[in-house]
PDB file of C-alpha atoms in Angstrom:
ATOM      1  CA  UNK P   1      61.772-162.017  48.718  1.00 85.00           C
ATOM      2  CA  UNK P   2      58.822-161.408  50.949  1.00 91.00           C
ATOM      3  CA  UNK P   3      59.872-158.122  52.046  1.00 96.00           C
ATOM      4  CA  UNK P   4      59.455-156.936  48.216  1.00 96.00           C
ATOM      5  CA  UNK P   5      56.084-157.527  48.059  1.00 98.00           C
ATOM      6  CA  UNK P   6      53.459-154.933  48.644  1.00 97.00           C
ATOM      7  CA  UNK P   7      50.678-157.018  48.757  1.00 97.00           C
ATOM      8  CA  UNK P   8      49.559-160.371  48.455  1.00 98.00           C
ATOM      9  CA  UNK P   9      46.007-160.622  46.348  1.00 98.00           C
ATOM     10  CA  UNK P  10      45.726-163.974  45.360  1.00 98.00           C
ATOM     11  CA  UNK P  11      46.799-166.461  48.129  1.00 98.00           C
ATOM     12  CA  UNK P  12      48.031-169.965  47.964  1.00 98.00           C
ATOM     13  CA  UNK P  13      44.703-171.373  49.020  1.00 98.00           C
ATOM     14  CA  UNK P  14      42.784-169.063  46.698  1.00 98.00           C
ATOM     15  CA  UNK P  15      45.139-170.898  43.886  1.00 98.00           C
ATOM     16  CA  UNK P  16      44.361-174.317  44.573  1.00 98.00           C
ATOM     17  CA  UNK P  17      41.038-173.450  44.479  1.00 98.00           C
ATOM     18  CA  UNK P  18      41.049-171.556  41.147  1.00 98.00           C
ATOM     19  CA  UNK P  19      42.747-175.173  40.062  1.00 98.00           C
ATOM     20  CA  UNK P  20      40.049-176.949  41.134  1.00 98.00           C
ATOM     21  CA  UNK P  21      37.077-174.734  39.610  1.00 98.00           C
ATOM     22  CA  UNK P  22      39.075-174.745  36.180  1.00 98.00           C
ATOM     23  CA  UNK P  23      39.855-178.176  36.377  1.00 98.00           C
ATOM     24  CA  UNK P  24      36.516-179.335  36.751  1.00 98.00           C
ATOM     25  CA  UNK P  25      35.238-176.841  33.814  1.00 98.00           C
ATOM     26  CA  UNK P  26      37.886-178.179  31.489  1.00 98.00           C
ATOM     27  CA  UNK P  27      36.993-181.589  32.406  1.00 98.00           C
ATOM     28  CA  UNK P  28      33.775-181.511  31.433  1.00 98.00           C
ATOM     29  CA  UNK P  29      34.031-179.063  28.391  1.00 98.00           C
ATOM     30  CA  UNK P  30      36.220-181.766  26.813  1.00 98.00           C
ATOM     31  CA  UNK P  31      34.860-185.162  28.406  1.00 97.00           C
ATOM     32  CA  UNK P  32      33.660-185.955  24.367  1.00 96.00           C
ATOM     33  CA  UNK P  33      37.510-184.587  22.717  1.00 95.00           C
ATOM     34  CA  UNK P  34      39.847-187.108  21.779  1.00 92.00           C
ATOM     35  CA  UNK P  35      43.409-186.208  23.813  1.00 93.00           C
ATOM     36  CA  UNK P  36      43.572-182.623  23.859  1.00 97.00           C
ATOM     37  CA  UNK P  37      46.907-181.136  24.385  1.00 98.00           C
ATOM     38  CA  UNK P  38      47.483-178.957  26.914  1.00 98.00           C
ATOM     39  CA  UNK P  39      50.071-176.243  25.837  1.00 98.00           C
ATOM     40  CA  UNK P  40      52.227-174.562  28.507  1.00 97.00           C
ATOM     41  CA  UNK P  41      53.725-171.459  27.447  1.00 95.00           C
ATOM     42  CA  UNK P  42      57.378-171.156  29.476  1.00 93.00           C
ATOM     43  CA  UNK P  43      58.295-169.904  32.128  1.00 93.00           C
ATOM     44  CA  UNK P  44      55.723-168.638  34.009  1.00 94.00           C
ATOM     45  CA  UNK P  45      52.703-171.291  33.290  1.00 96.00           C
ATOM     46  CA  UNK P  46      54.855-173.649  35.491  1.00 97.00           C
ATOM     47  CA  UNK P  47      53.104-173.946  38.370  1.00 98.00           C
ATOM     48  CA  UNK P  48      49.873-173.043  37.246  1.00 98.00           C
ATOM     49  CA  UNK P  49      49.940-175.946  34.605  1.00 98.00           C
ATOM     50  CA  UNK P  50      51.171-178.392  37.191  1.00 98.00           C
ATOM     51  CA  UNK P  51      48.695-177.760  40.018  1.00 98.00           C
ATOM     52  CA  UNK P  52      46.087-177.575  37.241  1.00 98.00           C
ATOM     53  CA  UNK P  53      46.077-180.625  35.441  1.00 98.00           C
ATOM     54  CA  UNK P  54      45.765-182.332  38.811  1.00 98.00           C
ATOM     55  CA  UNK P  55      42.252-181.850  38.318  1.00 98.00           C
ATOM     56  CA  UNK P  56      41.544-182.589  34.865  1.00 98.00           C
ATOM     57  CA  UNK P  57      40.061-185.466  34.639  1.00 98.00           C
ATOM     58  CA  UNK P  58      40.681-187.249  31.531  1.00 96.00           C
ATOM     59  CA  UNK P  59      43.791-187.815  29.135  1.00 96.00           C
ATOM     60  CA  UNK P  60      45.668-184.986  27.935  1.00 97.00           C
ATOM     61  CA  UNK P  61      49.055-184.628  25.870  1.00 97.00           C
ATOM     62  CA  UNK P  62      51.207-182.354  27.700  1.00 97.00           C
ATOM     63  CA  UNK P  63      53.458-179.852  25.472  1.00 97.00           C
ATOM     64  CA  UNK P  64      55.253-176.832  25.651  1.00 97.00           C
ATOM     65  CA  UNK P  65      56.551-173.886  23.654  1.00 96.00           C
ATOM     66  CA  UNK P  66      58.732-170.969  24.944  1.00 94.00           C
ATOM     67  CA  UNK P  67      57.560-167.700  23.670  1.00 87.00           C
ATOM     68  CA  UNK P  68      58.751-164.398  24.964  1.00 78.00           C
ATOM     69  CA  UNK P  69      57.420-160.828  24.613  1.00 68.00           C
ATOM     70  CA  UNK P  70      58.985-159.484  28.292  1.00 54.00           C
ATOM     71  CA  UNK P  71      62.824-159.324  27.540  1.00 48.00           C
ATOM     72  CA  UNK P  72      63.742-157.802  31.137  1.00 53.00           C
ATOM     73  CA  UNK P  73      61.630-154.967  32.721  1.00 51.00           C
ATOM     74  CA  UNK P  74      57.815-154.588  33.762  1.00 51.00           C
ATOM     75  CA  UNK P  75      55.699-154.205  30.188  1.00 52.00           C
ATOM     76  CA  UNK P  76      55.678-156.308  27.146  1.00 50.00           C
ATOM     77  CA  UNK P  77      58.082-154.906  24.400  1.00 48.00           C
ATOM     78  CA  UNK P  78      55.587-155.673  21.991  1.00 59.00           C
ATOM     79  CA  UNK P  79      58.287-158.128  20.233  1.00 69.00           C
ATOM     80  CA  UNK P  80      57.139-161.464  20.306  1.00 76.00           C
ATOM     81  CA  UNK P  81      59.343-164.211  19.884  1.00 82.00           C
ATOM     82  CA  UNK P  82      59.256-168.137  19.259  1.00 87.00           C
ATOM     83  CA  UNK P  83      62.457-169.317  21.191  1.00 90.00           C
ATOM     84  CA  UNK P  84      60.962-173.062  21.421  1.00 93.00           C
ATOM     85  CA  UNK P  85      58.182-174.443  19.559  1.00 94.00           C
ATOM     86  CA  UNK P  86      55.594-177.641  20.229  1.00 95.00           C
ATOM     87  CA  UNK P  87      56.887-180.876  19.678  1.00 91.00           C
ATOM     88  CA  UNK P  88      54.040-182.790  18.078  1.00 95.00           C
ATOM     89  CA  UNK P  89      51.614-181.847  15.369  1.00 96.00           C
ATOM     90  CA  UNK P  90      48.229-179.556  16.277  1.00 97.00           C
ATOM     91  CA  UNK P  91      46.800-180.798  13.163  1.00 98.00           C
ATOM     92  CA  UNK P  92      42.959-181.623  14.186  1.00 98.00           C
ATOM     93  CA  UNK P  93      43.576-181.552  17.436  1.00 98.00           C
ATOM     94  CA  UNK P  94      42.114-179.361  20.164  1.00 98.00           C
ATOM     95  CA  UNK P  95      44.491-177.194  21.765  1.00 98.00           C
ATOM     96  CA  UNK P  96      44.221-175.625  25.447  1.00 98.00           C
ATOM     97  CA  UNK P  97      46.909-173.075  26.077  1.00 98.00           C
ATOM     98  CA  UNK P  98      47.908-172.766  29.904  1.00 98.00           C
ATOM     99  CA  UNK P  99      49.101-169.059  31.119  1.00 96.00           C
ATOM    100  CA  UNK P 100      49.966-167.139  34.143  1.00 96.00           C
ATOM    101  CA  UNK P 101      48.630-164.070  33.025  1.00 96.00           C
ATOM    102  CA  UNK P 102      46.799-162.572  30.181  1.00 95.00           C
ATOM    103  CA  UNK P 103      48.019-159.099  29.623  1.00 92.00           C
ATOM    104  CA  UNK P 104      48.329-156.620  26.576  1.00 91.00           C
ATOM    105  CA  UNK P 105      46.762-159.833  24.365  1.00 92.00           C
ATOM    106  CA  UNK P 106      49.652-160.177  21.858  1.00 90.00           C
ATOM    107  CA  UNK P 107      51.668-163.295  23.022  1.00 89.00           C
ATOM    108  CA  UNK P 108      48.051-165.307  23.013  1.00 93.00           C
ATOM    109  CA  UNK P 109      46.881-163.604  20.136  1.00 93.00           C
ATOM    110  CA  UNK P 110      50.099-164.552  18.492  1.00 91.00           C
ATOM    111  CA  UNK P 111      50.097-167.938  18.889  1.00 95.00           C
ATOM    112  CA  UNK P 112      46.358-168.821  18.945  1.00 96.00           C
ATOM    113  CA  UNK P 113      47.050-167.380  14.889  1.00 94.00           C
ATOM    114  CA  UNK P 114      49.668-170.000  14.656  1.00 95.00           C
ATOM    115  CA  UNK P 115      48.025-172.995  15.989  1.00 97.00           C
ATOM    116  CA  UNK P 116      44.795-172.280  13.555  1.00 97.00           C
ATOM    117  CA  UNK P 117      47.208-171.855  10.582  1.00 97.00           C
ATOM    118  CA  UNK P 118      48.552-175.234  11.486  1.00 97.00           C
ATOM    119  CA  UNK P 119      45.155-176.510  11.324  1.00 98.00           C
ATOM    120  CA  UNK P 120      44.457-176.700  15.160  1.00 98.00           C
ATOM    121  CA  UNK P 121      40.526-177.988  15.258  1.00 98.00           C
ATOM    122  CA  UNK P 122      40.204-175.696  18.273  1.00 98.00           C
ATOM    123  CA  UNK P 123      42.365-173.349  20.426  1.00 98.00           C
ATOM    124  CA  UNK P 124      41.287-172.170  23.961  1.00 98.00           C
ATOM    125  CA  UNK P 125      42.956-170.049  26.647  1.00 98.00           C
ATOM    126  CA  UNK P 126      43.095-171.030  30.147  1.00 98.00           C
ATOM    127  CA  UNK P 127      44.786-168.560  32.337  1.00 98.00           C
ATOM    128  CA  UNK P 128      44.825-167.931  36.555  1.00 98.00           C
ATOM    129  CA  UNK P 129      45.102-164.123  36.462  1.00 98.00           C
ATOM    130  CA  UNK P 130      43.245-162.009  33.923  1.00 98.00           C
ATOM    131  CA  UNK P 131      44.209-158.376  33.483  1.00 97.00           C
ATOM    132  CA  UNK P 132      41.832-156.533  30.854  1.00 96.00           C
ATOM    133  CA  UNK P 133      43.071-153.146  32.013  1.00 95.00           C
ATOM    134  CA  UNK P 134      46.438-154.169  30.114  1.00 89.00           C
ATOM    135  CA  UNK P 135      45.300-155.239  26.865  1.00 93.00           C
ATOM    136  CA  UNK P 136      46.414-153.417  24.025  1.00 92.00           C
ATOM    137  CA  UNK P 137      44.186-155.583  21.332  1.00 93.00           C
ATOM    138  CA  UNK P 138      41.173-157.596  21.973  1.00 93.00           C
ATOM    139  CA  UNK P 139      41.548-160.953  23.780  1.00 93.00           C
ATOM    140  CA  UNK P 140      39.625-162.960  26.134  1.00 95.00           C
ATOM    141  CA  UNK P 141      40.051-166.168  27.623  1.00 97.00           C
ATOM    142  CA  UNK P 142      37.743-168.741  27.801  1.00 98.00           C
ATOM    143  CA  UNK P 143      38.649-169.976  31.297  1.00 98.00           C
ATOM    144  CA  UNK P 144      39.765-167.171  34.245  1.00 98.00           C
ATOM    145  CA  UNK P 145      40.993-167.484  37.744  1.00 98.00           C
ATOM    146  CA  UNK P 146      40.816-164.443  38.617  1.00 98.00           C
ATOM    147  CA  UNK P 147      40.648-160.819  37.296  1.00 98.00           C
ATOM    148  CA  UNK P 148      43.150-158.368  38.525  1.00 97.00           C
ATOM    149  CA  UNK P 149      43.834-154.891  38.180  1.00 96.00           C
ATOM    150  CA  UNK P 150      46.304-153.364  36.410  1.00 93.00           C
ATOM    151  CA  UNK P 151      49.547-153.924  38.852  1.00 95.00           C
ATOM    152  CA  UNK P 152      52.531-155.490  38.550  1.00 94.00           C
ATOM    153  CA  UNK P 153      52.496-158.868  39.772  1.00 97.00           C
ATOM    154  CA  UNK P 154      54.794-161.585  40.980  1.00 97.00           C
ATOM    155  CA  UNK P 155      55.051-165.561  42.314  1.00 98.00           C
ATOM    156  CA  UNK P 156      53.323-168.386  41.123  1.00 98.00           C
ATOM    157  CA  UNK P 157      55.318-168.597  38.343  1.00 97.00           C
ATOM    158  CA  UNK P 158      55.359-164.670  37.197  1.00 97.00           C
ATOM    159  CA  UNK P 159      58.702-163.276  37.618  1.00 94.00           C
ATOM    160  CA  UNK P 160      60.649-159.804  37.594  1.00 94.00           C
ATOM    161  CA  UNK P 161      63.910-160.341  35.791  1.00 91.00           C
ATOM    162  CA  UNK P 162      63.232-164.344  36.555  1.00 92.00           C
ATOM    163  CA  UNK P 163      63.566-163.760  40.092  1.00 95.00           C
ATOM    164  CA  UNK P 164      60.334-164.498  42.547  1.00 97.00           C
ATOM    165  CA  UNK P 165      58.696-167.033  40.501  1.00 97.00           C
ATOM    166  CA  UNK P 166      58.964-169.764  43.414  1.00 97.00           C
ATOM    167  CA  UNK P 167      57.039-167.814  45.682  1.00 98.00           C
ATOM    168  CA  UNK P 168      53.455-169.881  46.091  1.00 98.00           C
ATOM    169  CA  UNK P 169      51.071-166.535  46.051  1.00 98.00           C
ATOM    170  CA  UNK P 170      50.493-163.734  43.249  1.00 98.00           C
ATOM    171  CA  UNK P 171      51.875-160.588  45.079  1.00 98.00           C
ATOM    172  CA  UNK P 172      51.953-156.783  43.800  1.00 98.00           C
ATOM    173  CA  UNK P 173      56.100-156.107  43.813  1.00 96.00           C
ATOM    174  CA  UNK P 174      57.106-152.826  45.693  1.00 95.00           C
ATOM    175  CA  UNK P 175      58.122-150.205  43.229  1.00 93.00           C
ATOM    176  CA  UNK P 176      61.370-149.844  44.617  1.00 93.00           C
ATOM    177  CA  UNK P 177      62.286-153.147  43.671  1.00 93.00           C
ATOM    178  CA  UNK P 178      61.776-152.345  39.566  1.00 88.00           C
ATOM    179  CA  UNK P 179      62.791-148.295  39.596  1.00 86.00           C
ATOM    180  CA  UNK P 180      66.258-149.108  40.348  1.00 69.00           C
TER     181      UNK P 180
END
């Protein structure tokens, strides 16, 4: 897998760092909120989420919901789809949704809309890699990693055809690999 990978730009110890920092911020943003749930959003918040809540410091309901707008290839479709929803109700409860990535905006956009209309008291982002350059409507988390440009990206979770999501950096993936 290594050899497809152009460039590494956010390393494993950069990471656990980015876990920490976040961690901390979350931590004492909701120190007063009654059990906030933390909301994965599958497959690529995986690691992220784990390594994460390591360093939140105070109770948290962990959930998950499966939501897909990449079916195969390197850019959103656009088509957003609900292939596995939460498990427990978000009425009056603060919500903090874990990512990956934060591209074109539409997934998160998506299902920040949702949670409110289920009467969510709050919903937050928190995501390790930024990319503004992508978005294609407005969108901006309240807690980033890191900022990147706009590459594609794999490891750590983020995947090409759900291949190289067990490597433990963010690399850029070699053209060749996706132009096939």
């Amino acid at each position: 897998m290594k050899k497809d990978i152009k460039e590494v730009i956010v390393t494993e110890k950069q990471i656990k760092d980015l876990c920490v920092k976040l961690g901390k911020q979350i931590t004492l943003d909701y120190k007063d909120k009654e059990n906030p749930i933390l909301l994965g959003l599958l497959k690529g918040c995986i690691p992220f989420m784990s390594d994460l809540m390591k360093y939140i410091d105070l109770p948290v309901e962990v959930e998950f919901m499966d939501v897909k707008s990449y079916h195969g290839g390197i850019s959103s479709s656009g088509d957003i789809k609900i292939r596995m929803d939460i498990n427990t109700s978000v009425y009056n409860r603060d919500i903090i949704i874990c990512e990956d990535i934060v591209d074109t905006g539409k997934t998160l956009d998506t299902v920040v809309r949702l949670l409110k209309h289920r009467g969510a008291r709050s919903v937050e982002v928190v995501t390790l890699l930024d990319k503004p350059e992508g978005r294609l409507i407005p969108f901006t988390p309240k807690y980033i990693g890191i900022t990147i440009p706009k590459v594609f990206v794999v490891g750590y979770g983020l995947d090409y055809n759900e291949l190289y999501r067990n490597l433990p950096y963010v690399g850029i993936l070699k053209e060749r690999v996706y132009s096939k």
